[in-house]
Amino acid sequence: MRWDQLFDDLEAQLGAEERRERDSEIADRTRRERASVELAARCAAAVGERLRLRLVSRTQVQGELLDLGDDWLLLRLETGREAVVPIHAVAGIVGLPLRASAARTARRFGLGYALRGLSRDRTPVALTDTSGQVLTGTIDIVGADSLDLSEHAPEESRRTENVRGRQTVPFAAVALIEAR
């Protein structure tokens, strides 16, 4: 009778040890999998969701994530306007799912390509730089790593008489570009 109790106790201890090892293995695999997930993959899983972005310009924007590229996010803001946010300008995101999306991926084109569309359409924009300064106008030229913005009031069209000046802004200094 004592042997039965001893063997039952040993078997219970062995079972508990096996469960601890299995749980440890699962936790380790989970950590390794999460370590390989890139931000863009998690953002892709959030398309259609509302996010709040804290930007390096010390501002926050929130809205529905509509699309994303290699280095940019497209949001529909609460105002109904759409805005492009370079990934490098994001200091934090609230509302991002923990898991990545296998079904959806980021578009293969970068920020410059996306901005060329705004330039081509002559869309007036409000550009917030990383210092928090807001410039309004029309993007005239999009280069490999910068853009030229003809500054004018947001309610005015880009006509020579309305242009107050032109600024070249490096992509690295762009925090937000809101289409007007």
CSV table of C-alpha atoms in Angstrom, one decimal:
chain,number,residue,atom,x,y,z
A,1,MET,CA,0.0,0.0,0.0
A,2,ARG,CA,2.8,2.4,0.8
A,3,TRP,CA,4.5,1.6,-2.5
A,4,ASP,CA,1.3,2.6,-4.4
A,5,GLN,CA,1.2,6.0,-2.7
A,6,LEU,CA,4.9,6.5,-3.4
A,7,PHE,CA,4.5,5.6,-7.0
A,8,ASP,CA,1.4,7.8,-7.3
A,9,ASP,CA,3.4,10.7,-5.8
A,10,LEU,CA,6.4,10.2,-8.1
A,11,GLU,CA,4.1,10.0,-11.1
A,12,ALA,CA,2.4,13.3,-10.1
A,13,GLN,CA,5.7,15.0,-9.7
A,14,LEU,CA,6.9,13.7,-13.1
A,15,GLY,CA,3.6,15.0,-14.7
A,16,ALA,CA,4.0,18.4,-13.1
A,17,GLU,CA,7.6,18.7,-14.3
A,18,GLU,CA,6.6,17.7,-17.9
A,19,ARG,CA,3.8,20.4,-17.8
A,20,ARG,CA,6.4,23.1,-16.6
A,21,GLU,CA,8.8,22.1,-19.4
A,22,ARG,CA,6.0,22.2,-22.0
A,23,ASP,CA,4.8,25.6,-20.8
A,24,SER,CA,8.3,26.9,-20.8
A,25,GLU,CA,8.8,25.6,-24.4
A,26,ILE,CA,5.6,27.3,-25.5
A,27,ALA,CA,6.5,30.6,-23.9
A,28,ASP,CA,9.9,30.5,-25.5
A,29,ARG,CA,8.5,29.7,-29.0
A,30,THR,CA,6.0,32.6,-28.6
A,31,ARG,CA,8.8,35.0,-27.7
A,32,ARG,CA,10.8,33.9,-30.7
A,33,GLU,CA,7.8,34.3,-33.0
A,34,ARG,CA,6.9,37.8,-31.7
A,35,ALA,CA,10.6,38.9,-32.1
A,36,SER,CA,10.3,38.2,-35.8
A,37,VAL,CA,7.2,40.3,-36.3
A,38,GLU,CA,7.8,43.7,-37.9
A,39,LEU,CA,5.7,46.8,-37.2
A,40,ALA,CA,4.4,46.9,-40.7
A,41,ALA,CA,2.9,43.4,-40.3
A,42,ARG,CA,1.1,44.4,-37.2
A,43,CYS,CA,-0.1,47.6,-38.8
A,44,ALA,CA,-1.4,45.6,-41.8
A,45,ALA,CA,-3.5,43.6,-39.3
A,46,ALA,CA,-5.1,46.9,-38.2
A,47,VAL,CA,-6.3,48.2,-41.6
A,48,GLY,CA,-9.9,49.3,-41.0
A,49,GLU,CA,-9.3,49.8,-37.3
A,50,ARG,CA,-9.1,53.1,-35.3
A,51,LEU,CA,-5.7,53.9,-34.1
A,52,ARG,CA,-4.2,56.8,-32.1
A,53,LEU,CA,-0.7,57.8,-33.2
A,54,ARG,CA,1.7,59.7,-31.0
A,55,LEU,CA,4.1,61.6,-33.3
A,56,VAL,CA,7.7,62.8,-32.8
A,57,SER,CA,6.3,66.3,-33.3
A,58,ARG,CA,4.6,65.9,-29.9
A,59,THR,CA,1.2,65.8,-31.5
A,60,GLN,CA,-1.4,63.0,-31.7
A,61,VAL,CA,-3.6,62.0,-34.5
A,62,GLN,CA,-6.3,59.4,-34.5
A,63,GLY,CA,-8.4,57.9,-37.2
A,64,GLU,CA,-9.1,54.8,-39.2
A,65,LEU,CA,-6.1,53.1,-40.8
A,66,LEU,CA,-6.9,52.9,-44.5
A,67,ASP,CA,-3.7,51.7,-46.1
A,68,LEU,CA,0.0,51.4,-45.5
A,69,GLY,CA,3.3,51.1,-47.4
A,70,ASP,CA,6.9,50.2,-46.6
A,71,ASP,CA,7.4,53.4,-44.7
A,72,TRP,CA,4.1,55.2,-44.4
A,73,LEU,CA,0.5,54.9,-43.0
A,74,LEU,CA,-2.6,56.4,-44.5
A,75,LEU,CA,-5.3,57.5,-42.0
A,76,ARG,CA,-8.8,58.9,-42.3
A,77,LEU,CA,-8.8,61.5,-39.5
A,78,GLU,CA,-11.7,62.3,-37.3
A,79,THR,CA,-12.2,65.5,-39.5
A,80,GLY,CA,-12.8,63.2,-42.5
A,81,ARG,CA,-9.6,64.3,-44.1
A,82,GLU,CA,-6.9,61.8,-45.1
A,83,ALA,CA,-3.3,62.0,-43.9
A,84,VAL,CA,-0.1,60.3,-44.7
A,85,VAL,CA,2.2,59.6,-41.7
A,86,PRO,CA,5.8,58.4,-42.3
A,87,ILE,CA,6.6,55.5,-40.0
A,88,HIS,CA,9.8,57.3,-38.8
A,89,ALA,CA,7.5,60.0,-37.4
A,90,VAL,CA,5.5,57.6,-35.2
A,91,ALA,CA,6.6,57.6,-31.5
A,92,GLY,CA,3.8,55.3,-30.4
A,93,ILE,CA,0.6,53.6,-31.5
A,94,VAL,CA,-2.5,52.9,-29.4
A,95,GLY,CA,-4.9,50.2,-30.7
A,96,LEU,CA,-2.5,48.1,-32.6
A,97,PRO,CA,-3.3,44.3,-32.5
A,98,LEU,CA,-0.7,42.0,-31.0
A,99,ARG,CA,-0.7,39.7,-34.0
A,100,ALA,CA,0.5,40.3,-37.5
A,101,SER,CA,-1.6,39.8,-40.6
A,102,ALA,CA,-0.7,37.0,-43.0
A,103,ALA,CA,-3.5,38.0,-45.4
A,104,ARG,CA,-2.6,41.6,-45.9
A,105,THR,CA,0.8,43.2,-46.4
A,106,ALA,CA,2.2,46.7,-46.9
A,107,ARG,CA,2.2,48.2,-50.4
A,108,ARG,CA,5.6,47.9,-52.0
A,109,PHE,CA,6.1,51.6,-52.8
A,110,GLY,CA,7.6,54.1,-50.4
A,111,LEU,CA,6.7,57.5,-49.1
A,112,GLY,CA,8.0,59.3,-52.1
A,113,TYR,CA,5.8,57.5,-54.5
A,114,ALA,CA,2.7,58.2,-52.3
A,115,LEU,CA,3.6,61.9,-52.2
A,116,ARG,CA,4.0,62.0,-56.0
A,117,GLY,CA,0.3,61.2,-56.2
A,118,LEU,CA,-0.5,64.3,-54.1
A,119,SER,CA,1.9,66.4,-56.2
A,120,ARG,CA,0.4,65.2,-59.5
A,121,ASP,CA,-3.1,65.9,-58.4
A,122,ARG,CA,-2.1,69.4,-57.1
A,123,THR,CA,-3.8,68.6,-53.8
A,124,PRO,CA,-3.4,71.3,-51.1
A,125,VAL,CA,-1.8,69.9,-48.0
A,126,ALA,CA,-0.9,70.8,-44.4
A,127,LEU,CA,2.5,69.5,-43.6
A,128,THR,CA,3.5,69.1,-40.0
A,129,ASP,CA,7.3,68.8,-39.5
A,130,THR,CA,9.0,66.9,-36.7
A,131,SER,CA,9.3,70.2,-34.7
A,132,GLY,CA,5.6,70.6,-34.8
A,133,GLN,CA,5.5,73.5,-37.3
A,134,VAL,CA,2.7,73.4,-39.8
A,135,LEU,CA,3.2,74.5,-43.4
A,136,THR,CA,0.3,74.8,-45.9
A,137,GLY,CA,0.5,74.7,-49.6
A,138,THR,CA,1.0,72.4,-52.6
A,139,ILE,CA,3.7,69.8,-53.1
A,140,ASP,CA,5.5,70.9,-56.4
A,141,ILE,CA,8.4,68.4,-56.5
A,142,VAL,CA,9.1,65.1,-54.8
A,143,GLY,CA,12.7,63.9,-54.9
A,144,ALA,CA,14.3,60.8,-53.6
A,145,ASP,CA,14.5,62.1,-50.0
A,146,SER,CA,12.8,65.5,-50.0
A,147,LEU,CA,9.9,67.5,-51.3
A,148,ASP,CA,9.4,71.1,-52.4
A,149,LEU,CA,6.3,72.8,-51.0
A,150,SER,CA,4.9,76.0,-52.5
A,151,GLU,CA,3.5,77.7,-49.4
A,152,HIS,CA,0.0,79.3,-49.7
A,153,ALA,CA,-3.1,79.6,-47.6
A,154,PRO,CA,-5.0,76.3,-47.4
A,155,GLU,CA,-8.2,77.9,-48.9
A,156,GLU,CA,-6.3,79.3,-51.9
A,157,SER,CA,-5.2,77.4,-55.1
A,158,ARG,CA,-1.6,77.2,-56.1
A,159,ARG,CA,-1.3,80.2,-58.3
A,160,THR,CA,1.8,82.3,-58.6
A,161,GLU,CA,0.1,85.3,-56.9
A,162,ASN,CA,-0.9,83.2,-53.9
A,163,VAL,CA,2.5,81.5,-53.3
A,164,ARG,CA,4.3,83.1,-50.3
A,165,GLY,CA,7.5,81.0,-50.8
A,166,ARG,CA,8.9,77.6,-51.4
A,167,GLN,CA,10.5,75.3,-48.9
A,168,THR,CA,12.4,72.1,-49.4
A,169,VAL,CA,11.6,69.6,-46.6
A,170,PRO,CA,13.6,66.4,-46.2
A,171,PHE,CA,11.4,63.3,-45.7
A,172,ALA,CA,13.2,62.8,-42.4
A,173,ALA,CA,11.6,66.0,-41.1
A,174,VAL,CA,8.0,65.2,-42.2
A,175,ALA,CA,5.7,64.1,-39.4
A,176,LEU,CA,2.3,64.3,-41.1
A,177,ILE,CA,0.9,65.4,-44.4
A,178,GLU,CA,-2.8,66.1,-44.3
A,179,ALA,CA,-4.7,66.4,-47.6
A,180,ARG,CA,-6.9,69.5,-47.7
